[in-house]
Structure formats: C-alpha cells, structure tokens
PDB file of C-alpha atoms in Angstrom:
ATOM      1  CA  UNK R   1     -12.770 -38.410  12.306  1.00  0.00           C
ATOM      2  CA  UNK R   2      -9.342 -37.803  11.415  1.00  0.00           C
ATOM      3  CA  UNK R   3      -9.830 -37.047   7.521  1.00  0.00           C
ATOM      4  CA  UNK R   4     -13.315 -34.381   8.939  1.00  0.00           C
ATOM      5  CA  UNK R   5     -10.355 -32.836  11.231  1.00  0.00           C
ATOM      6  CA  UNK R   6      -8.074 -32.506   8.036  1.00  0.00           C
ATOM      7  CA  UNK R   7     -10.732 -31.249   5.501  1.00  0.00           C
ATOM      8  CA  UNK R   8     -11.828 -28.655   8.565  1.00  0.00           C
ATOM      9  CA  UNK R   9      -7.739 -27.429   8.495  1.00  0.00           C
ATOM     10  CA  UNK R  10      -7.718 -27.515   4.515  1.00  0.00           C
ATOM     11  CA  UNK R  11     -10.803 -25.313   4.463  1.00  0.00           C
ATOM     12  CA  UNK R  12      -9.454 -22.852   7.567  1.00  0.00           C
ATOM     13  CA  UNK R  13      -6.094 -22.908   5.994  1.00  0.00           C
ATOM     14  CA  UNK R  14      -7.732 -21.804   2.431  1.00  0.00           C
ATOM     15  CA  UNK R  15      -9.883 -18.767   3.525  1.00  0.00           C
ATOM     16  CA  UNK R  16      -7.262 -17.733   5.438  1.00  0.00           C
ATOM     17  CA  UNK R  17      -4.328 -17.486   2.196  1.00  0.00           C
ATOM     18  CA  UNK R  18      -7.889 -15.990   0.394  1.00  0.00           C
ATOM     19  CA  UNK R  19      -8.074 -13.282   3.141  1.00  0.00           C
ATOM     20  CA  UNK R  20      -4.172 -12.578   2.550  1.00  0.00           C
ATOM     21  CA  UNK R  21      -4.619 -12.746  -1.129  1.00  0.00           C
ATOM     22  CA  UNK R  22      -7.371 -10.080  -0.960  1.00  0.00           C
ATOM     23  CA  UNK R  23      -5.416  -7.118   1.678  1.00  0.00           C
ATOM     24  CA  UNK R  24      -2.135  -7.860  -1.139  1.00  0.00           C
ATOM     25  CA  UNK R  25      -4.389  -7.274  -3.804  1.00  0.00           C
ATOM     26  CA  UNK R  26      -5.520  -4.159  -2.073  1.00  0.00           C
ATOM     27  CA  UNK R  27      -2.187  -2.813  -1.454  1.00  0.00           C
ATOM     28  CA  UNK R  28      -1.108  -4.391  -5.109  1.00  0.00           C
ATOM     29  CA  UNK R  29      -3.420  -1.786  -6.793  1.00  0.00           C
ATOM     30  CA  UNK R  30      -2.500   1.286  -4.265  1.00  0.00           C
ATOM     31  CA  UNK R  31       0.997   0.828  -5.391  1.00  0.00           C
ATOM     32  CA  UNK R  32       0.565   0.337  -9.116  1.00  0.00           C
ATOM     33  CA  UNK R  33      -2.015   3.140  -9.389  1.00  0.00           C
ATOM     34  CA  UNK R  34       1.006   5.492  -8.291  1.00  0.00           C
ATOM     35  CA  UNK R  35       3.112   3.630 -10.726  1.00  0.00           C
ATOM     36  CA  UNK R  36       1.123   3.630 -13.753  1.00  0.00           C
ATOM     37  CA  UNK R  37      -1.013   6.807 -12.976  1.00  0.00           C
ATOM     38  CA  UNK R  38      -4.010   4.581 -12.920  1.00  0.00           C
ATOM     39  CA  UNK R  39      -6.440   6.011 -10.695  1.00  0.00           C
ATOM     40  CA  UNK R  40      -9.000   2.636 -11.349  1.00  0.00           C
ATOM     41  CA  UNK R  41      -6.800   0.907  -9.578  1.00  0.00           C
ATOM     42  CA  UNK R  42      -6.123   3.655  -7.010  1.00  0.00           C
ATOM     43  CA  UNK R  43      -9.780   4.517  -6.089  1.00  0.00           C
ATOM     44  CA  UNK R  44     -10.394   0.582  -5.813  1.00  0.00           C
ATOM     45  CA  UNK R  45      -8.201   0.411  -3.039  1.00  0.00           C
ATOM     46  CA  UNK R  46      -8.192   3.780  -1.165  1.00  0.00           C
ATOM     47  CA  UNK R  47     -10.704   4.722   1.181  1.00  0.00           C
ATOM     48  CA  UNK R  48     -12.125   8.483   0.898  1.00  0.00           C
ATOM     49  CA  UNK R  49     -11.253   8.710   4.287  1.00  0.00           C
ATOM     50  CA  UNK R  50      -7.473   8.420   3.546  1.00  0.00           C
ATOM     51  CA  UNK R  51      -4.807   9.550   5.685  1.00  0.00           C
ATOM     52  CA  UNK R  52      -1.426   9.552   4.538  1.00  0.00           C
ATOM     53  CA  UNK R  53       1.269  11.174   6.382  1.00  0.00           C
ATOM     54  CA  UNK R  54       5.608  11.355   5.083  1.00  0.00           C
ATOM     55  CA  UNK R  55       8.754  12.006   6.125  1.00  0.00           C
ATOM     56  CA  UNK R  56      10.972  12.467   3.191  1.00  0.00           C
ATOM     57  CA  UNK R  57      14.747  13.944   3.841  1.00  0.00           C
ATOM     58  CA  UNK R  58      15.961  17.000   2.794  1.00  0.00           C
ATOM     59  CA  UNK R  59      18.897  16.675   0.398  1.00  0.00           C
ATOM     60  CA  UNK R  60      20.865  19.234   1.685  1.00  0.00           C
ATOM     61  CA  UNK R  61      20.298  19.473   5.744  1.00  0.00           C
ATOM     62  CA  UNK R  62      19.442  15.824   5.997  1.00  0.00           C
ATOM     63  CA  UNK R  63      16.800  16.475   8.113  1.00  0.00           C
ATOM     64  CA  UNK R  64      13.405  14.967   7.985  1.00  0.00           C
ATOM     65  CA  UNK R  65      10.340  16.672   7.117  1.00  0.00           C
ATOM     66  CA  UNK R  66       6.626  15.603   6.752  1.00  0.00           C
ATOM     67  CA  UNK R  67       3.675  16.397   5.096  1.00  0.00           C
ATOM     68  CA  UNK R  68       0.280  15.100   4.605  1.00  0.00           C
ATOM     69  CA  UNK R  69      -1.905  13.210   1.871  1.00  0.00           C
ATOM     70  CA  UNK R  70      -5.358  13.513   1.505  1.00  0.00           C
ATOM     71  CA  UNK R  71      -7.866  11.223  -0.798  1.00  0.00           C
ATOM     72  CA  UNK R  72      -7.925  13.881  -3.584  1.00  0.00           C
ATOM     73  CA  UNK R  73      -4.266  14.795  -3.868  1.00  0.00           C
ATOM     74  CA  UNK R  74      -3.689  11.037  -4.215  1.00  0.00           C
ATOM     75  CA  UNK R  75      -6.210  10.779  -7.102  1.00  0.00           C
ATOM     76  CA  UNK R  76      -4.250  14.085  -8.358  1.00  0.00           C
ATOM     77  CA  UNK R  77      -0.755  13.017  -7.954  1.00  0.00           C
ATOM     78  CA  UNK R  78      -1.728   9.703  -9.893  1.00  0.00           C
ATOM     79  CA  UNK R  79      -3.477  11.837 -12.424  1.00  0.00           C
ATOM     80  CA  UNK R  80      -0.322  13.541 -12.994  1.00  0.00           C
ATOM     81  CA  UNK R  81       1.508  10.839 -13.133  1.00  0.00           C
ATOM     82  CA  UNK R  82      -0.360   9.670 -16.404  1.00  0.00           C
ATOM     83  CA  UNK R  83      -0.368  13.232 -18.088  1.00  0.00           C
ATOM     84  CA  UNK R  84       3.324  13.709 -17.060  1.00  0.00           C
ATOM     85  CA  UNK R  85       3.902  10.334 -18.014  1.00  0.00           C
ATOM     86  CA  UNK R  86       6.296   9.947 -15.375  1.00  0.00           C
ATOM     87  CA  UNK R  87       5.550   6.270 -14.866  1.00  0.00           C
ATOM     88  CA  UNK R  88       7.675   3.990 -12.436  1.00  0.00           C
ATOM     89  CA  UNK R  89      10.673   2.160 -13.637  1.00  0.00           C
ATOM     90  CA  UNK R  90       9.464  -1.119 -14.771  1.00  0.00           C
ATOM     91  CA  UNK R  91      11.742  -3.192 -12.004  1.00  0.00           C
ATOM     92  CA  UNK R  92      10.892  -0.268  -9.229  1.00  0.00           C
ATOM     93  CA  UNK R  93      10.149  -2.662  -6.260  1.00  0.00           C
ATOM     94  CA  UNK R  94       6.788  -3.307  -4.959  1.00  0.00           C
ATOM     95  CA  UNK R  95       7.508  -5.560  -1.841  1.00  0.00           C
ATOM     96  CA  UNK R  96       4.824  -5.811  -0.074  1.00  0.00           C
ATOM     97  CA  UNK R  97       4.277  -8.252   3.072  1.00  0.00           C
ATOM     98  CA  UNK R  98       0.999  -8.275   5.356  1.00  0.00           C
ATOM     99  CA  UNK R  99       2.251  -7.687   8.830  1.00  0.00           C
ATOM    100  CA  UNK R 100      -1.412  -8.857  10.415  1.00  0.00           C
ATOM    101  CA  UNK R 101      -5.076  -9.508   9.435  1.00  0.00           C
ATOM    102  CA  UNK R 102      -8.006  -9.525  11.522  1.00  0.00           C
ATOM    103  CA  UNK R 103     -11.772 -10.138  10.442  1.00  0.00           C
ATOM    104  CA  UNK R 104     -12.094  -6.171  10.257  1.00  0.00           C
ATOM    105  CA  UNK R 105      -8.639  -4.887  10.059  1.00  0.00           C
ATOM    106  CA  UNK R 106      -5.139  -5.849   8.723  1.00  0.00           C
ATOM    107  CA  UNK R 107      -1.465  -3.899   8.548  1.00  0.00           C
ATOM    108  CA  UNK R 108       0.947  -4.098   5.893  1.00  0.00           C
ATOM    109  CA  UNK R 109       4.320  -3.000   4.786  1.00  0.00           C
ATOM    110  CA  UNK R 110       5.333  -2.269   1.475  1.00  0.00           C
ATOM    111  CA  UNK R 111       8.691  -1.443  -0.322  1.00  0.00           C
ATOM    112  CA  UNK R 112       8.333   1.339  -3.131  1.00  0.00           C
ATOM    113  CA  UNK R 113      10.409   3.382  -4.837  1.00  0.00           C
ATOM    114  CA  UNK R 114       9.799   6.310  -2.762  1.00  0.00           C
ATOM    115  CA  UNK R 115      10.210   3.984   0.428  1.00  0.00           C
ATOM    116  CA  UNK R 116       8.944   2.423   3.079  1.00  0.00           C
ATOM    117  CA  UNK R 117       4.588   2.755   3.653  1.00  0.00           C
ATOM    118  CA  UNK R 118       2.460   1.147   6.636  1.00  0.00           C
ATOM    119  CA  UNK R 119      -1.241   0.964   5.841  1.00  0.00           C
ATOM    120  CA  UNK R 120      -3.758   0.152   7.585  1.00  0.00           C
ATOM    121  CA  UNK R 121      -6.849  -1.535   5.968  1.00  0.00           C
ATOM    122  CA  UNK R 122     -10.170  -1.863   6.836  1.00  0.00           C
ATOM    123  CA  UNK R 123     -12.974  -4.100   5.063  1.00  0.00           C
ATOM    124  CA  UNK R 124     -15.623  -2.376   3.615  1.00  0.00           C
ATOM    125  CA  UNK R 125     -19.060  -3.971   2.736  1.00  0.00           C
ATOM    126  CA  UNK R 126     -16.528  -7.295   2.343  1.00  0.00           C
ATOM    127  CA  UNK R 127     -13.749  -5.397   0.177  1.00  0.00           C
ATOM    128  CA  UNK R 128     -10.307  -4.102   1.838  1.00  0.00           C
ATOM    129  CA  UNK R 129      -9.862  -0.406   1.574  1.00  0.00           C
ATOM    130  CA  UNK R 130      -6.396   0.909   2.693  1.00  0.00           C
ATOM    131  CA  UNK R 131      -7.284   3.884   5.535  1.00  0.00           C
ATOM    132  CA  UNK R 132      -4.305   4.858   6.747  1.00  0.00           C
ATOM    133  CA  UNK R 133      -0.720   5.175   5.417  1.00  0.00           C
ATOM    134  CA  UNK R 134       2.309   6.506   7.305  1.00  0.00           C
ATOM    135  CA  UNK R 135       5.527   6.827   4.842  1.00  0.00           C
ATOM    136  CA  UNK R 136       9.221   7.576   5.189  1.00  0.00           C
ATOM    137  CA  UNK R 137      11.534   8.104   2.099  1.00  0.00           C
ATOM    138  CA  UNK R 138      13.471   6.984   0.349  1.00  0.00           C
ATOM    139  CA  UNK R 139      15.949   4.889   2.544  1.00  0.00           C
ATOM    140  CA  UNK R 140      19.537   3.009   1.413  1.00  0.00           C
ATOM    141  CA  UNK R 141      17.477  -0.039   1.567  1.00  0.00           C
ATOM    142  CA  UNK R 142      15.168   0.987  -0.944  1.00  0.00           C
ATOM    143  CA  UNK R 143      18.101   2.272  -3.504  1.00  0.00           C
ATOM    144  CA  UNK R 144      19.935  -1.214  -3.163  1.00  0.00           C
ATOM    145  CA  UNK R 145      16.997  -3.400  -4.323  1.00  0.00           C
TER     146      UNK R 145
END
C-alpha cells in the first residue's frame, strides 16, 4: 500500500513540474520572440486575443504613462525587431517565475529588459496561450541584474 501511495505522489508530483514546464515554455517563447524578432516563437505563445497594457516613465517628468498592445503590433514590433536588427543583449534577463497554475488558467511574472510583465495564460485545445499582459518599465531592479 505504501509503495501504490508513493508511485500515486511520483506520478501527481510529475504532471504537475510538466504543467509548470509547459506555462515557462509559453512565456519562454513570448520573451525570446521580442528578443530575437522571431515571430514563430511569438505567435506560438500569444493568443489573438492579446491584451497588453504599459506604464513606461517619462525621462524627463518622471511620470508614468501607458499605452496599449494589441496582437498585431506585437507581431509588428517583433518584425521590426528582426529588420532593425535590434536584437536583445545576449545576457538581457529573462526571469521568469509562475506565480499560479490552474487546470485552465495560470499567472506569471517575468523580468525583461524593458521590465517587469504579468501574464495571464489560458490553455487552448491543451496548449498555453499567454492572454493578458500588464507591464511597467524599466525599474532599478531590472538595470542591476
């Protein structure tokens, strides 16, 4: 009975670091689509639906302001990325740790060069798609790693 119990917790404890695996994966591409300008990797892990909302700082008031991201301009910034060929420095950190994950839905946080994102994910037809993202940027944190 006891060794059932233990291969029962093995098996639980398994799908569960899969599940985690998969939403980092997710998130994984997001980020290194912006990096590289790969928009593969960026369409595999954005929903159409996206939402993405920032708050970057003005330079010279120090004031916040925001402004939204749709699906398309996140294809087309990443696009431009690769024809600019203004790709992310190679150690630019990409810290990203999963803050919850349901069946259905899971959060994250991750650490960018531009700052800090939330997503929200969602699994589609067994695949996690990142639906929401709210941003701020960039932060002293950010600039000391």
């Amino acid at each position: 009975m006891k060794s059932i119990f233990t291969i029962a917790l093995l098996l639980f404890a398994a799908t569960a670091f899969a599940q985690s695996n998969d939403v980092r994966a997710a998130v994984l591409d997001y980020v290194e689509g912006f990096y590289e300008g790969d928009t593969v990797k960026l369409k595999r892990s954005v929903s159409a639906k996206l939402f993405k909302y920032g708050y970057w700082r003005d330079k010279q008031t120090g004031k916040y302001g925001g402004e939204p991201m749709t699906f398309r301009e996140a294809v087309d910034y990443t696009k431009g990325v690769m024809t600019k060929k203004r790709f992310a420095k190679a150690d630019a950190p990409k810290t990203i740790v999963i803050l919850d994950e349901e069946e259905q839905v899971a959060a994250a946080k991750l650490t960018a060069w531009w700052g800090i994102d939330y997503l929200l994910l969602a699994k589609h037809d067994g695949k996690w798609m990142i639906e929401q993202v709210l941003w701020q940027g960039p932060v002293e944190t950010v600039k000391k790693l």
